[in-house]
Amino acid sequence: MSLNRVPVLIVGSMAFDDLELPTGAFPNTVGGSATYASYAASTFTDVRVVAVVGDDFDGSTLATLEARGVSTSGIERATGRTFRWAGRYDADLVGRTTLDTQLNVFADFQPKLAEEHKTCPIVLLGNIHPALQTQVLDAMAGPQLVVADTMNFWITGEPERLAALLGRVQVLIINDEEARQLSGIHNIRRAAADIRKRGPHTLIIKRGEHGALLFDDTGIFAVPGYPLEEVVDPTGAGDSFAGGFIGHLASHLAKEQPNPRTMRTAMLYGTATASRCVEGVGTSKVQTLVMSDVEGRVAQIRTLFELPR
Ligand code: AMP
């Protein structure tokens, strides 16, 4: 851990994923929102994770996280099975169907935060039960920035707990389908306005390969997705986006408080991080990501809207 790096706290799932990709089946792939987001954010800064794994989880993932500057002391190893998720992708790698979600050890998880977790200035409440996201927030000593992610599973399954959480979140990151589901409004701009009234001053709507939109009091900002020649596995793109986003904000926090300009720049870094993630199966790419890979992709994305001289 470096002394002058601003650490981020990440809570979310650590999982075994059964992935059905057009290229084949990849059972028991290590995944989870906290895993992807932590690998992504560790490219930028120090990371501290709060999560739970079962006794079937392999220690090598924790060692790989630690080697990248991720503090894993907040990852509890409980008796039982690790969270499991199974998903099938359509041939175009855009559509995805959740086949199975098993909470397993997450069902009885009570997050315990140490001092090093409570004092982080930026927290990412990664995709997990909104009650757990809230408990983590309750235990913190007033973070400067609260960023949250969620998904359809919780929007439909835990609407009240999610609504309570939203009132305490400054930046919400969801995809377009989730924004429509959460607001009940089809038009994305009107959906965004509705969601922003519920708490988050900044809303980021991810649109898969088409990039992402940011809505705040300053206006609307768009970052295009980088058109890749080959997408291998989109799993974890959203979590990697969130990890890159908070990682960038944390690495600039000593100089600048998060503001509309840094949020917009962070979106570019989130998009670049996500586009690197999807170039490999599972966490294979994001776990070896270095800053020059991200900067290279940011430069490529910038060329997409640069006029020739
Ligand atoms: P993404 O592709 O960014 O939506 O993230 C995929 C990851 O989210 C997978 O590795 C899953 O293990 C994890 N995941 C899927 N469903 C849930 C859920 N309901 N709660 C928490 N994590 C989930």
Coordinates of C-alpha atoms and ligand atoms in Angstrom, one line a residue:
M1 CA 0.0 0.0 0.0
S2 CA 1.3 3.4 -0.9
L3 CA 1.0 6.2 1.6
N4 CA -0.3 8.9 -0.7
R5 CA -2.9 6.9 -2.6
V6 CA -6.5 7.5 -1.8
P7 CA -8.1 4.1 -1.0
V8 CA -11.6 3.1 -2.2
L9 CA -13.9 0.7 -0.4
I10 CA -15.8 -1.8 -2.6
V11 CA -18.6 -4.1 -1.4
G12 CA -20.3 -6.6 -3.7
S13 CA -20.5 -10.2 -4.7
M14 CA -17.6 -12.7 -5.1
A15 CA -18.9 -15.5 -7.1
F16 CA -18.5 -18.6 -9.2
D17 CA -20.2 -18.0 -12.6
D18 CA -21.4 -20.5 -15.1
L19 CA -21.0 -18.7 -18.4
E20 CA -22.6 -19.9 -21.6
L21 CA -20.9 -17.9 -24.4
P22 CA -21.4 -18.4 -28.1
T23 CA -17.8 -19.8 -28.1
G24 CA -18.6 -22.4 -25.4
A25 CA -19.4 -23.1 -21.8
F26 CA -17.1 -21.8 -19.0
P27 CA -18.4 -23.3 -15.8
N28 CA -17.1 -22.2 -12.3
T29 CA -15.5 -19.1 -13.6
V30 CA -14.4 -16.8 -10.7
G31 CA -16.5 -13.6 -10.9
G32 CA -18.8 -11.4 -8.9
S33 CA -19.3 -7.6 -8.9
A34 CA -16.7 -7.0 -6.1
T35 CA -14.1 -9.1 -7.9
Y36 CA -14.4 -7.4 -11.2
A37 CA -14.7 -3.9 -9.7
S38 CA -11.7 -4.5 -7.4
Y39 CA -9.4 -5.7 -10.1
A40 CA -10.5 -2.7 -12.2
A41 CA -10.0 -0.1 -9.5
S42 CA -6.7 -1.6 -8.4
T43 CA -5.3 -0.4 -11.7
F44 CA -5.7 3.2 -10.4
T45 CA -5.4 3.1 -6.6
D46 CA -5.5 1.0 -3.3
V47 CA -8.7 -1.0 -2.8
R48 CA -10.3 -2.5 0.3
V49 CA -13.1 -5.1 -0.2
V50 CA -15.9 -6.2 2.0
A51 CA -17.5 -9.5 0.8
V52 CA -18.0 -13.1 1.8
V53 CA -16.9 -16.3 0.1
G54 CA -17.7 -19.9 1.0
D55 CA -15.2 -22.6 1.9
D56 CA -15.2 -23.8 -1.7
F57 CA -13.6 -20.5 -2.9
D58 CA -10.0 -20.8 -4.1
G59 CA -7.3 -18.9 -2.2
S60 CA -5.4 -18.0 -5.4
T61 CA -7.9 -15.3 -6.3
L62 CA -7.4 -13.6 -2.9
A63 CA -3.6 -13.8 -3.5
T64 CA -4.0 -12.3 -7.0
L65 CA -6.1 -9.5 -5.5
E66 CA -3.6 -8.8 -2.8
A67 CA -0.8 -8.8 -5.3
R68 CA -2.6 -5.9 -7.0
G69 CA -2.9 -3.8 -3.8
V70 CA -6.4 -5.0 -2.8
S71 CA -6.8 -5.5 0.9
T72 CA -8.8 -8.7 1.3
S73 CA -9.0 -8.7 5.2
G74 CA -12.7 -7.7 4.8
I75 CA -13.5 -10.8 2.8
E76 CA -15.1 -13.3 5.2
R77 CA -14.7 -17.0 4.6
A78 CA -17.9 -18.6 5.7
T79 CA -19.0 -22.2 6.0
G80 CA -21.0 -23.1 2.9
R81 CA -21.1 -22.4 -0.8
T82 CA -19.9 -19.2 -2.5
F83 CA -22.5 -17.1 -4.4
R84 CA -23.3 -18.6 -7.8
W85 CA -24.6 -17.0 -10.9
A86 CA -25.3 -18.6 -14.3
G87 CA -25.9 -16.6 -17.5
R88 CA -26.4 -17.3 -21.2
Y89 CA -25.4 -14.8 -23.9
D90 CA -27.1 -14.5 -27.2
A91 CA -25.1 -15.0 -30.4
D92 CA -24.6 -11.2 -30.7
L93 CA -23.1 -11.1 -27.2
V94 CA -25.5 -8.3 -26.4
G95 CA -28.6 -10.1 -25.0
R96 CA -28.1 -12.0 -21.7
T97 CA -30.4 -14.3 -19.8
T98 CA -29.8 -15.0 -16.1
L99 CA -30.3 -18.8 -15.7
D100 CA -29.7 -19.0 -12.0
T101 CA -28.8 -16.9 -9.0
Q102 CA -27.8 -18.6 -5.7
L103 CA -27.1 -16.3 -2.8
N104 CA -25.6 -19.1 -0.7
V105 CA -23.2 -17.6 1.9
F106 CA -24.6 -14.1 1.1
A107 CA -28.0 -15.0 2.5
D108 CA -26.7 -14.7 6.1
F109 CA -23.9 -12.3 5.6
Q110 CA -23.4 -9.5 8.1
P111 CA -20.7 -7.2 6.9
K112 CA -18.1 -6.3 9.5
L113 CA -16.1 -3.2 8.8
A114 CA -12.7 -2.4 10.3
E115 CA -11.3 1.1 10.7
E116 CA -9.5 0.8 7.3
H117 CA -12.9 0.3 5.7
K118 CA -14.9 2.8 7.6
T119 CA -12.6 5.7 6.7
C120 CA -12.4 5.3 2.9
P121 CA -13.4 8.6 1.3
I122 CA -15.0 6.9 -1.7
V123 CA -17.2 3.8 -1.6
L124 CA -18.6 1.7 -4.4
L125 CA -21.7 -0.2 -3.3
G126 CA -21.4 -2.8 -6.0
N127 CA -24.2 -5.0 -7.2
I128 CA -25.5 -7.0 -4.2
H129 CA -28.5 -7.1 -1.9
P130 CA -29.5 -3.4 -1.2
A131 CA -29.8 -4.2 2.5
L132 CA -26.1 -5.2 2.5
Q133 CA -25.2 -2.0 0.6
T134 CA -27.1 0.0 3.2
Q135 CA -25.4 -1.8 6.2
V136 CA -22.0 -1.0 4.8
L137 CA -23.0 2.7 4.3
D138 CA -24.4 2.8 7.9
A139 CA -21.0 1.6 9.3
M140 CA -18.9 4.1 7.4
A141 CA -17.6 7.4 8.8
G142 CA -19.2 9.7 6.3
P143 CA -17.6 9.0 2.9
Q144 CA -17.1 12.0 0.5
L145 CA -18.6 10.1 -2.4
V146 CA -21.1 7.2 -2.5
V147 CA -21.4 5.4 -5.8
A148 CA -23.8 2.5 -6.3
D149 CA -24.7 -0.1 -8.9
T150 CA -27.6 -2.5 -8.9
M151 CA -29.4 -4.8 -11.3
N152 CA -32.9 -6.1 -12.4
F153 CA -32.7 -8.9 -9.8
W154 CA -32.8 -6.3 -6.9
I155 CA -35.0 -3.7 -8.7
T156 CA -37.8 -6.2 -9.0
G157 CA -36.9 -8.3 -5.9
E158 CA -36.2 -5.6 -3.2
P159 CA -37.8 -2.3 -4.5
E160 CA -38.3 -0.8 -1.0
R161 CA -34.9 -1.4 0.3
L162 CA -33.4 -0.2 -3.0
A163 CA -35.5 3.0 -2.7
A164 CA -34.2 3.6 0.8
L165 CA -30.7 3.2 -0.4
L166 CA -31.1 5.5 -3.4
G167 CA -31.8 8.5 -1.1
R168 CA -28.3 8.1 0.2
V169 CA -26.4 7.6 -3.0
Q170 CA -24.7 10.4 -5.0
V171 CA -23.8 8.5 -8.2
L172 CA -25.9 5.6 -9.5
I173 CA -24.6 3.5 -12.3
I174 CA -27.2 1.2 -14.1
N175 CA -27.9 0.1 -17.6
D176 CA -30.7 1.4 -19.8
E177 CA -33.0 -1.6 -19.3
E178 CA -32.6 -1.2 -15.5
A179 CA -33.2 2.5 -15.7
R180 CA -36.5 1.8 -17.5
Q181 CA -37.4 -0.9 -15.0
L182 CA -36.6 1.3 -12.0
S183 CA -38.5 4.3 -13.2
G184 CA -41.3 2.6 -15.2
I185 CA -40.5 5.1 -18.0
H186 CA -39.4 4.0 -21.4
N187 CA -37.8 7.3 -22.6
I188 CA -34.3 7.3 -21.3
R189 CA -34.1 11.0 -20.7
R190 CA -37.3 11.1 -18.7
A191 CA -36.4 8.0 -16.9
A192 CA -33.1 9.6 -15.8
A193 CA -34.9 12.7 -14.6
D194 CA -37.3 10.5 -12.5
I195 CA -34.4 8.5 -11.0
R196 CA -32.4 11.6 -10.1
K197 CA -35.4 12.9 -8.1
R198 CA -35.0 9.8 -5.9
G199 CA -31.6 10.7 -4.6
P200 CA -28.5 10.4 -6.9
H201 CA -27.4 13.8 -8.2
T202 CA -25.5 12.0 -10.9
L203 CA -26.9 9.1 -12.9
I204 CA -24.8 7.1 -15.3
I205 CA -26.7 4.9 -17.8
K206 CA -24.6 2.2 -19.5
R207 CA -25.7 1.2 -23.0
G208 CA -23.5 -1.8 -23.5
E209 CA -21.5 -1.6 -26.8
H210 CA -23.0 1.9 -27.4
G211 CA -21.2 3.5 -24.4
A212 CA -22.6 5.4 -21.5
L213 CA -24.6 8.6 -20.8
L214 CA -24.2 10.8 -17.7
F215 CA -27.0 13.0 -16.4
D216 CA -26.4 15.7 -13.7
D217 CA -27.3 19.3 -13.0
T218 CA -24.8 20.5 -15.6
G219 CA -26.5 18.5 -18.4
I220 CA -26.0 15.3 -20.3
F221 CA -22.6 13.8 -21.3
A222 CA -21.9 10.9 -23.6
V223 CA -18.9 8.6 -24.0
P224 CA -19.1 6.2 -27.0
G225 CA -18.2 2.5 -26.5
Y226 CA -15.0 1.6 -28.3
P227 CA -15.9 -0.7 -31.2
L228 CA -13.8 -3.8 -30.6
E229 CA -13.0 -6.3 -33.4
E230 CA -13.7 -9.1 -31.0
V231 CA -15.7 -9.2 -27.8
V232 CA -14.9 -12.4 -26.0
D233 CA -17.0 -12.2 -22.8
P234 CA -19.1 -9.2 -21.7
T235 CA -19.4 -10.5 -18.1
G236 CA -18.2 -7.9 -15.6
A237 CA -18.2 -5.0 -18.0
G238 CA -20.5 -3.0 -15.8
D239 CA -18.5 -3.7 -12.6
S240 CA -15.2 -2.9 -14.4
F241 CA -16.7 0.4 -15.6
A242 CA -17.7 1.2 -12.0
G243 CA -14.2 0.2 -10.7
G244 CA -12.4 2.3 -13.4
F245 CA -14.8 5.2 -12.7
I246 CA -14.1 5.4 -8.9
G247 CA -10.5 4.5 -9.4
H248 CA -10.0 7.6 -11.6
L249 CA -11.9 9.8 -9.1
A250 CA -9.8 8.4 -6.2
S251 CA -6.5 8.9 -8.0
H252 CA -7.4 12.6 -8.5
L253 CA -9.0 13.2 -5.1
A254 CA -5.9 14.7 -3.5
K255 CA -6.0 17.5 -6.2
E256 CA -9.7 17.8 -6.9
Q257 CA -13.0 17.0 -5.3
P258 CA -15.3 15.0 -7.5
N259 CA -17.1 17.6 -9.7
P260 CA -19.0 17.5 -13.1
R261 CA -15.7 17.7 -15.0
T262 CA -13.9 14.9 -13.1
M263 CA -17.0 12.7 -13.3
R264 CA -17.1 13.1 -17.1
T265 CA -13.4 12.2 -17.3
A266 CA -13.9 9.3 -15.0
M267 CA -16.6 8.0 -17.4
L268 CA -14.0 7.9 -20.1
Y269 CA -11.7 5.8 -17.8
G270 CA -14.6 3.6 -16.8
T271 CA -15.5 2.9 -20.5
A272 CA -11.8 2.2 -21.3
T273 CA -11.5 -0.2 -18.4
A274 CA -14.7 -2.1 -19.3
S275 CA -13.7 -2.4 -22.9
R276 CA -10.4 -4.1 -21.8
C277 CA -12.3 -6.4 -19.5
V278 CA -14.5 -7.9 -22.3
E279 CA -11.5 -8.9 -24.4
G280 CA -11.0 -12.1 -22.3
V281 CA -13.2 -14.7 -20.5
G282 CA -14.0 -13.9 -16.8
T283 CA -11.5 -11.8 -15.0
S284 CA -8.6 -12.9 -17.2
K285 CA -8.0 -9.4 -18.8
V286 CA -9.0 -7.1 -15.9
Q287 CA -6.8 -8.9 -13.4
T288 CA -3.7 -8.1 -15.4
L289 CA -4.7 -4.6 -16.4
V290 CA -2.1 -1.9 -16.2
M291 CA -2.5 1.9 -16.5
S292 CA -0.9 2.1 -19.9
D293 CA -3.6 -0.4 -21.3
V294 CA -6.3 1.9 -19.9
E295 CA -4.6 5.1 -21.1
G296 CA -4.1 3.6 -24.6
R297 CA -7.8 2.7 -24.8
V298 CA -8.8 6.2 -23.5
A299 CA -6.7 7.7 -26.4
Q300 CA -8.5 5.3 -28.9
I301 CA -11.9 6.4 -27.6
R302 CA -11.0 10.1 -27.8
T303 CA -10.2 9.6 -31.5
L304 CA -13.8 8.5 -32.1
F305 CA -15.0 12.0 -31.8
E306 CA -12.0 14.0 -33.1
L307 CA -12.5 15.7 -36.4
P308 CA -9.7 15.2 -39.0
R309 CA -7.6 18.3 -39.5
Ligands
AMP1 P1 -22.0 -7.5 -15.1 O1 -21.7 -8.3 -16.3 O2 -21.1 -6.2 -14.9 O3 -23.4 -7.2 -14.9 O4 -21.6 -8.3 -13.8 C1 -21.6 -9.7 -13.8 C2 -21.2 -10.3 -12.4 O5 -22.2 -9.9 -11.5 C3 -21.1 -11.8 -12.4 O6 -19.7 -12.1 -12.2 C4 -22.0 -12.3 -11.3 O7 -21.4 -13.1 -10.4 C5 -22.5 -11.0 -10.6 N1 -23.9 -11.0 -10.3 C6 -24.9 -11.5 -11.2 N2 -26.1 -11.3 -10.6 C7 -25.9 -10.8 -9.3 C8 -26.7 -10.4 -8.3 N3 -28.0 -10.6 -8.3 N4 -26.1 -9.8 -7.2 C9 -24.8 -9.7 -7.1 N5 -23.9 -10.0 -8.1 C10 -24.5 -10.6 -9.2

